Every structure is written in structure tokens, then in C-alpha cells.
Short mmCIF file of C-alpha atoms in Angstrom, two decimals:
data_model
loop_
_atom_site.label_atom_id
_atom_site.label_comp_id
_atom_site.label_asym_id
_atom_site.label_seq_id
_atom_site.Cartn_x
_atom_site.Cartn_y
_atom_site.Cartn_z
CA UNK A 1 0.02 0.00 0.01
CA UNK A 2 2.79 2.43 0.87
CA UNK A 3 5.88 3.27 -1.14
CA UNK A 4 9.47 2.32 -0.24
CA UNK A 5 11.58 5.30 -1.08
CA UNK A 6 14.96 3.87 -0.09
CA UNK A 7 16.41 0.46 -0.78
CA UNK A 8 19.72 -0.90 0.30
CA UNK A 9 20.88 -4.38 -0.82
CA UNK A 10 22.96 -5.79 1.99
CA UNK A 11 24.80 -8.29 -0.25
CA UNK A 12 25.60 -6.00 -3.17
CA UNK A 13 25.47 -2.66 -1.25
CA UNK A 14 23.48 -1.18 -4.16
CA UNK A 15 21.68 1.89 -2.77
CA UNK A 16 18.66 3.13 -4.72
CA UNK A 17 16.27 6.03 -4.00
CA UNK A 18 12.97 7.25 -5.35
CA UNK A 19 13.81 10.64 -6.89
CA UNK A 20 11.15 12.70 -5.21
CA UNK A 21 11.90 15.86 -7.22
CA UNK A 22 10.18 14.09 -10.27
CA UNK A 23 6.93 13.30 -8.45
CA UNK A 24 4.06 13.19 -9.20
CA UNK A 25 4.72 13.17 -12.90
CA UNK A 26 7.35 10.41 -12.83
CA UNK A 27 8.13 7.58 -10.42
CA UNK A 28 11.85 6.99 -11.05
CA UNK A 29 14.41 5.12 -8.95
CA UNK A 30 18.09 6.02 -9.18
CA UNK A 31 21.24 4.35 -7.94
CA UNK A 32 23.53 6.41 -5.65
CA UNK A 33 27.14 5.61 -6.44
CA UNK A 34 29.28 8.31 -4.80
CA UNK A 35 29.38 10.41 -1.56
CA UNK A 36 29.06 13.58 -3.69
CA UNK A 37 25.97 12.27 -5.33
CA UNK A 38 24.55 11.40 -1.97
CA UNK A 39 25.20 14.89 -0.63
CA UNK A 40 23.48 16.43 -3.66
CA UNK A 41 20.51 14.01 -3.30
CA UNK A 42 19.88 15.38 0.27
CA UNK A 43 20.48 19.05 -0.67
CA UNK A 44 18.22 18.93 -3.86
CA UNK A 45 15.53 16.95 -1.93
CA UNK A 46 15.71 13.91 -4.15
CA UNK A 47 15.59 12.09 -0.79
CA UNK A 48 13.75 14.02 1.90
CA UNK A 49 11.98 13.73 5.21
CA UNK A 50 14.04 13.71 8.45
CA UNK A 51 13.78 9.92 9.08
CA UNK A 52 14.35 8.96 5.46
CA UNK A 53 17.43 11.22 5.23
CA UNK A 54 18.76 9.61 8.36
CA UNK A 55 18.49 6.08 6.91
CA UNK A 56 19.90 7.26 3.64
CA UNK A 57 22.80 8.78 5.43
CA UNK A 58 23.34 5.50 7.38
CA UNK A 59 23.48 3.46 4.19
CA UNK A 60 25.80 5.98 2.53
CA UNK A 61 28.12 5.73 5.49
CA UNK A 62 28.03 1.94 5.30
CA UNK A 63 28.95 2.03 1.59
CA UNK A 64 31.81 4.46 2.28
CA UNK A 65 33.07 2.36 5.12
CA UNK A 66 33.33 -0.64 2.77
CA UNK A 67 35.01 1.50 0.13
CA UNK A 68 37.62 2.86 2.68
CA UNK A 69 38.40 -0.37 4.51
CA UNK A 70 41.82 -0.78 2.81
CA UNK A 71 42.74 2.92 3.54
CA UNK A 72 45.42 3.51 6.17
CA UNK A 73 43.55 6.67 7.23
CA UNK A 74 40.19 4.79 7.64
CA UNK A 75 39.16 6.20 10.90
CA UNK A 76 39.77 9.93 10.04
CA UNK A 77 38.26 9.60 6.55
CA UNK A 78 35.18 7.83 7.73
CA UNK A 79 34.70 10.51 10.44
CA UNK A 80 35.01 13.11 7.74
CA UNK A 81 32.30 11.38 5.62
CA UNK A 82 29.95 11.38 8.61
CA UNK A 83 30.46 15.10 9.23
CA UNK A 84 29.82 15.88 5.54
CA UNK A 85 26.63 13.94 5.67
CA UNK A 86 25.48 15.73 8.85
CA UNK A 87 26.16 19.07 7.25
CA UNK A 88 23.76 18.46 4.40
CA UNK A 89 20.69 19.00 6.62
CA UNK A 90 21.43 20.77 9.91
CA UNK A 91 17.90 21.15 11.12
CA UNK A 92 17.01 17.38 10.90
CA UNK A 93 18.39 15.91 14.14
CA UNK A 94 17.64 12.28 13.05
CA UNK A 95 20.49 12.37 10.65
CA UNK A 96 22.93 13.56 13.25
CA UNK A 97 21.81 10.95 15.77
CA UNK A 98 22.18 8.04 13.42
CA UNK A 99 25.51 9.04 11.94
CA UNK A 100 27.04 9.78 15.36
CA UNK A 101 25.79 6.45 16.72
CA UNK A 102 27.35 4.61 13.76
CA UNK A 103 30.55 6.47 14.04
CA UNK A 104 30.96 5.15 17.65
CA UNK A 105 31.57 1.78 15.89
CA UNK A 106 34.65 3.39 14.23
CA UNK A 107 37.20 1.99 16.69
CA UNK A 108 39.89 -0.72 16.50
CA UNK A 109 42.26 -1.79 13.75
CA UNK A 110 40.03 -4.28 11.95
CA UNK A 111 38.59 -1.94 9.33
CA UNK A 112 36.71 -4.71 7.50
CA UNK A 113 34.91 -5.70 10.78
CA UNK A 114 34.11 -2.04 11.46
CA UNK A 115 32.62 -1.65 7.99
CA UNK A 116 30.52 -4.78 8.43
CA UNK A 117 29.26 -3.70 11.92
CA UNK A 118 28.17 -0.32 10.53
CA UNK A 119 26.27 -2.00 7.70
CA UNK A 120 24.56 -4.46 9.98
CA UNK A 121 23.53 -1.70 12.44
CA UNK A 122 22.22 0.57 9.69
CA UNK A 123 19.93 -2.16 8.41
CA UNK A 124 18.80 -3.01 11.86
CA UNK A 125 17.79 0.66 12.56
CA UNK A 126 15.87 0.81 9.29
CA UNK A 127 13.96 -2.43 10.02
CA UNK A 128 13.19 -1.50 13.60
CA UNK A 129 11.70 1.78 12.50
CA UNK A 130 9.20 0.17 10.24
CA UNK A 131 7.57 -1.09 13.46
CA UNK A 132 8.08 2.27 15.19
CA UNK A 133 6.08 4.19 12.60
CA UNK A 134 3.26 1.69 12.56
CA UNK A 135 3.07 2.11 16.42
CA UNK A 136 2.97 5.85 15.98
CA UNK A 137 -0.01 5.35 13.70
CA UNK A 138 -1.72 3.17 16.31
CA UNK A 139 -1.26 5.77 18.99
CA UNK A 140 -2.50 8.52 16.65
CA UNK A 141 -5.73 6.56 16.12
CA UNK A 142 -6.51 6.90 19.84
CA UNK A 143 -6.73 10.65 19.65
CA UNK A 144 -7.95 11.39 16.17
CA UNK A 145 -11.70 11.11 15.54
CA UNK A 146 -12.54 8.07 13.39
CA UNK A 147 -13.99 9.34 10.08
CA UNK A 148 -12.85 12.85 10.86
CA UNK A 149 -11.49 15.67 8.70
CA UNK A 150 -7.79 16.11 9.36
CA UNK A 151 -5.46 18.78 7.98
CA UNK A 152 -1.77 18.26 7.39
CA UNK A 153 1.18 20.14 5.81
CA UNK A 154 4.25 19.09 3.83
CA UNK A 155 4.91 15.34 3.56
CA UNK A 156 5.34 13.11 6.68
CA UNK A 157 4.34 9.94 4.97
CA UNK A 158 5.83 6.66 3.70
CA UNK A 159 8.24 8.29 1.32
CA UNK A 160 9.62 10.47 4.11
CA UNK A 161 10.34 7.44 6.46
CA UNK A 162 10.99 3.75 6.28
CA UNK A 163 7.22 3.05 5.90
CA UNK A 164 3.87 4.36 7.11
CA UNK A 165 5.28 7.75 7.98
CA UNK A 166 4.63 9.89 11.04
CA UNK A 167 1.75 12.34 10.52
CA UNK A 168 0.34 10.13 7.74
CA UNK A 169 0.71 6.92 9.71
CA UNK A 170 -2.80 6.96 11.19
CA UNK A 171 -4.32 7.20 7.74
CA UNK A 172 -2.45 4.09 6.47
CA UNK A 173 -3.14 2.12 9.67
CA UNK A 174 -6.69 3.37 9.57
CA UNK A 175 -7.07 2.19 6.00
CA UNK A 176 -5.88 -1.31 7.06
CA UNK A 177 -8.47 -1.38 9.86
CA UNK A 178 -11.34 0.05 7.74
CA UNK A 179 -11.29 3.43 9.65
CA UNK A 180 -11.77 6.25 7.14
CA UNK A 181 -10.37 9.75 7.27
CA UNK A 182 -10.79 12.68 5.00
CA UNK A 183 -7.44 14.33 4.70
CA UNK A 184 -6.81 17.89 3.66
CA UNK A 185 -3.26 18.53 2.45
CA UNK A 186 -1.76 21.97 2.25
CA UNK A 187 0.24 22.46 -0.94
CA UNK A 188 3.34 23.54 1.05
CA UNK A 189 5.19 26.34 -0.62
CA UNK A 190 7.74 26.88 -1.96
CA UNK A 191 8.57 23.31 -3.15
CA UNK A 192 5.00 21.94 -2.98
CA UNK A 193 5.79 18.73 -1.02
CA UNK A 194 2.12 18.54 0.07
CA UNK A 195 0.81 18.87 -3.52
CA UNK A 196 3.48 16.76 -5.19
CA UNK A 197 4.11 14.15 -2.54
CA UNK A 198 1.45 13.83 0.15
CA UNK A 199 -1.44 13.97 -2.34
CA UNK A 200 0.37 11.50 -4.65
CA UNK A 201 1.03 8.90 -2.06
CA UNK A 202 -2.35 9.09 -0.35
CA UNK A 203 -4.25 8.92 -3.56
CA UNK A 204 -2.00 5.98 -4.61
CA UNK A 205 -3.14 4.19 -1.43
CA UNK A 206 -6.83 5.06 -2.11
CA UNK A 207 -7.09 7.35 0.90
CA UNK A 208 -9.51 10.31 0.61
CA UNK A 209 -7.38 13.44 0.18
CA UNK A 210 -8.19 17.01 -0.84
CA UNK A 211 -5.57 19.48 -1.86
CA UNK A 212 -5.63 23.16 -0.69
CA UNK A 213 -3.23 26.06 -1.02
CA UNK A 214 -1.35 27.19 2.06
CA UNK A 215 -3.40 30.46 2.37
CA UNK A 216 -6.74 28.55 2.38
CA UNK A 217 -6.04 26.92 5.79
CA UNK A 218 -8.11 29.16 7.99
CA UNK A 219 -11.14 29.11 5.63
CA UNK A 220 -10.84 25.38 5.27
CA UNK A 221 -10.85 24.80 8.96
CA UNK A 222 -13.90 26.95 9.32
CA UNK A 223 -15.96 25.69 6.35
CA UNK A 224 -14.90 22.03 6.13
CA UNK A 225 -15.21 21.40 9.86
CA UNK A 226 -11.64 20.31 10.34
CA UNK A 227 -11.48 18.11 13.43
CA UNK A 228 -7.73 18.07 14.02
CA UNK A 229 -4.33 18.99 12.54
CA UNK A 230 -1.49 16.56 12.54
CA UNK A 231 2.12 17.33 11.38
CA UNK A 232 5.49 15.71 11.44
CA UNK A 233 8.77 17.19 12.87
CA UNK A 234 12.38 17.58 11.98
CA UNK A 235 13.50 18.32 15.52
CA UNK A 236 11.82 18.50 18.87
CA UNK A 237 13.74 19.99 21.84
CA UNK A 238 13.55 18.95 25.49
CA UNK A 239 11.31 22.00 26.02
CA UNK A 240 8.74 20.85 23.46
CA UNK A 241 9.69 23.40 20.76
CA UNK A 242 9.15 21.78 17.39
CA UNK A 243 10.83 22.54 14.10
CA UNK A 244 8.89 21.48 11.03
CA UNK A 245 8.29 22.68 7.46
CA UNK A 246 7.66 26.38 7.15
CA UNK A 247 3.94 27.09 7.58
CA UNK A 248 3.48 24.68 10.50
CA UNK A 249 3.49 27.51 13.09
CA UNK A 250 0.63 29.34 11.39
CA UNK A 251 -1.42 26.13 11.47
CA UNK A 252 -0.78 25.76 15.18
CA UNK A 253 -1.93 29.31 15.79
CA UNK A 254 -5.09 28.64 13.72
CA UNK A 255 -5.82 25.41 15.66
CA UNK A 256 -5.56 27.44 18.92
CA UNK A 257 -8.01 30.03 17.54
CA UNK A 258 -10.55 27.53 16.34
CA UNK A 259 -10.24 25.29 19.39
CA UNK A 260 -9.13 22.07 17.54
CA UNK A 261 -6.26 19.83 18.63
CA UNK A 262 -2.82 20.26 17.06
CA UNK A 263 -0.66 17.05 17.13
CA UNK A 264 2.96 16.51 16.21
CA UNK A 265 3.86 12.89 15.24
CA UNK A 266 7.47 11.93 15.51
CA UNK A 267 9.70 9.12 16.76
CA UNK A 268 12.07 9.48 19.72
CA UNK A 269 15.01 9.89 17.29
CA UNK A 270 13.53 13.34 16.38
CA UNK A 271 13.99 14.62 20.02
CA UNK A 272 17.11 16.68 20.79
CA UNK A 273 17.37 16.76 24.57
CA UNK A 274 20.41 18.97 24.46
CA UNK A 275 18.44 21.84 22.83
CA UNK A 276 15.89 24.18 24.30
CA UNK A 277 14.04 26.75 22.16
CA UNK A 278 17.11 27.52 19.93
CA UNK A 279 17.00 25.56 16.66
CA UNK A 280 19.13 26.32 13.67
CA UNK A 281 16.82 27.02 10.81
CA UNK A 282 18.03 26.22 7.28
CA UNK A 283 17.53 29.02 4.70
CA UNK A 284 17.40 27.88 1.09
CA UNK A 285 17.94 29.32 -2.33
CA UNK A 286 15.75 32.27 -3.34
CA UNK A 287 15.15 30.59 -6.71
CA UNK A 288 12.75 28.20 -4.97
CA UNK A 289 10.46 31.17 -4.13
CA UNK A 290 10.95 33.18 -7.33
CA UNK A 291 10.44 30.24 -9.75
CA UNK A 292 8.10 27.38 -10.21
CA UNK A 293 9.11 24.56 -12.63
CA UNK A 294 12.04 26.63 -13.79
CA UNK A 295 9.84 29.60 -14.83
CA UNK A 296 10.19 32.93 -12.96
CA UNK A 297 7.11 34.09 -11.00
CA UNK A 298 8.70 37.16 -9.42
CA UNK A 299 10.87 40.12 -10.21
CA UNK A 300 14.39 38.92 -11.16
CA UNK A 301 16.89 39.80 -8.44
CA UNK A 302 14.22 40.72 -5.74
CA UNK A 303 15.31 40.09 -2.13
CA UNK A 304 13.86 36.86 -0.83
CA UNK A 305 13.52 35.33 2.62
CA UNK A 306 13.25 31.60 2.27
CA UNK A 307 13.44 29.72 5.69
CA UNK A 308 12.80 26.01 5.21
CA UNK A 309 11.38 25.52 8.68
CA UNK A 310 9.64 27.38 11.54
CA UNK A 311 9.42 26.58 15.27
CA UNK A 312 6.14 25.94 17.08
CA UNK A 313 6.22 26.56 20.80
CA UNK A 314 4.78 23.84 23.20
CA UNK A 315 1.86 25.87 24.34
CA UNK A 316 0.35 25.58 20.83
CA UNK A 317 0.84 21.77 20.73
CA UNK A 318 -1.91 19.43 22.04
CA UNK A 319 0.25 16.31 22.16
CA UNK A 320 3.38 14.66 20.76
CA UNK A 321 2.54 11.34 19.24
CA UNK A 322 5.57 8.99 19.61
CA UNK A 323 6.15 5.23 19.54
CA UNK A 324 5.64 5.10 23.30
CA UNK A 325 2.39 7.03 23.40
CA UNK A 326 0.94 10.52 23.28
CA UNK A 327 3.10 12.86 25.37
CA UNK A 328 2.36 16.28 26.83
CA UNK A 329 4.82 18.74 25.24
CA UNK A 330 6.49 19.66 28.52
CA UNK A 331 10.10 19.37 29.44
CA UNK A 332 9.53 17.06 32.43
CA UNK A 333 7.38 14.66 30.39
CA UNK A 334 9.74 14.59 27.41
CA UNK A 335 12.82 14.04 29.48
CA UNK A 336 11.13 11.25 31.44
CA UNK A 337 9.67 9.36 28.51
CA UNK A 338 12.22 9.94 25.77
CA UNK A 339 15.36 10.00 28.00
CA UNK A 340 17.71 10.40 25.10
CA UNK A 341 17.33 9.33 21.54
CA UNK A 342 16.66 5.96 19.74
CA UNK A 343 20.16 5.57 18.53
CA UNK A 344 22.38 5.95 21.55
#
């Protein structure tokens, strides 16, 4: 029912990804052969979604470890590979967590064994997370109204994770159980991940989905009787501040105004217990705002502000839906229940 956007063959170490920049017009899978190609795949959003980027980075590190195992400077060069991968997406903490956990295996003089251990652990993390995201979907079903109208933004679905997704997980699990939802998906400017990706994958799974533009959100909530809003996250701090795709904050404010619940769905690996309300926000190329499909839509050379994410404070969040249940977005609850990250 859902799409597998990343595939790593343990025997051949062939790594393929679904090129999400071509969706929804073309479903094309490409093989990633070099570190430079992998870096560009993350930066260009060929592979995207904080969890999916993390698995992808893990598999790239495994491939590089195998390639470097005969190199006398193995330890140093593998550490450099890890830092280059982390630098491709500074806001998404999942990537940092996984790469740093794998690099802790980079000890000893048996380079072949180190490379093997990294590959085995990368595959284990990926397979464990399939169950994690299904569990997130199960917990989400306990708070979302069955048959309700639910609004989401960006893409936090199967192609952004190992499977099921985070914010979209309850719709997939609900479909399996015969629990219907009517999903409203914001188009998500400037790169239209909602229009290109969320609508594509939900429609492909025969889930009722309606597309709206970002500036229709308030009117949609009011006229379509939206029951709840659910989003994913790229980073959640110990204080409950949540970084997600730009436009999320305004949905949280609207939910507060209209008195509807606003949920954030994310695994423990998304939590950064070393951070408070300070999150580095990636700013992207102005071309993404001034052009659509390569065609200019604004004055050439105009000044552009293009943050890729915003931060929602905990007082606007009804609950954090994780693999261990629905948590209150308070520091005491987060520290007690998360207690670190999934890849220590």
C-alpha cells in the first residue's frame, strides 16, 4: 500500500532512492554511487523527510566504510564522511543521531569488521523503524476522531520514512483497519511537497485526500469542519519546541484560535534533549520562491527570505505522538519518556 523510497541491498551494497523531485509526474528510482551524489541528493531533496534522510545517510556511511576499509587513514576519513553527511541537513536531528551512533563503531584496527558492523547496524535501525512508525499510527488513532476531517502540511508519509510515515501513519493504519479519514493537504510552498508528494502517495493508497493552497487553511478549517491538525517534525527540543516545515506555526496558531487539537507525530530519534528553544533554521535558495518549474514568477533579483522551517512553541501543541504514546509537550514529560534518542 505504501511506497518504499529507499532500498539498500545488504549483499551488493547497491543503494537506490525514489527521486522525489520528479513526483508526481514520474516515479523513477536512481542508484546512488558516490558520496558527492549522496550529498546532492539530500540538498536537492531527491531524498527528503528527516527519518528517510537519516536512513539514507546511514546506508551511505556503510557504503563508504566498505570503500575505505583498505585505507590507512580509515578512521579519520570515515569521520569526515559522517560530518559531511550531517552538514547536508542541519535542522533534521535524526541524521545527526544516526551518523554519530554509527561512528561510535569506528574503533579498532580491523577496518573490515568495522565496515561490516556499521552496515549491519544501519539495516537494523531501518527495520526497527518500520515497526516504530506503525506504532505511531496506532497511537494517533487513539486521539484522532474516526472518520474525521484532518489537515496536514508538507509530507510526513511513507516516502519520508521507512514506511507508514509519522503524520500520515494513522491514515495508512486506519485504512488497514477500515477506519476512514478525510485528509486535507496543504500544498506547502515553496517546493510543494504537499501537492506533489502527500497527495500523490495518499491517492495512490486510495485514501480520501483534498488539496488546498497554504493560504486557504483558515477558511478550510472553518468551512470544512476540520477536526484536528497533525504534522511531522524535523527536531523537537527538550522544552517541546518543534521545528517542522515552514507554515506549520501558522497552522498551530489557527488550531488554537478555532479550538481544535494540534498534534505533532515523531519518533524518539527526532528529539534533541540537548536543545531548548534555539534551533538552527536552514535557509534555502531564493530561486525556490521566485520560480516554479524553472519559470520565473517574481521580479528577477528581488530580495527573498526563504526559511525552510519554523518553530512551534509547546503551548500551541496538544500532544506529541511517539512510539511510546501521546506525550504532553512539557520538558518534564519529554525528558522522562524519551530520555535520550533511539540511536544511543
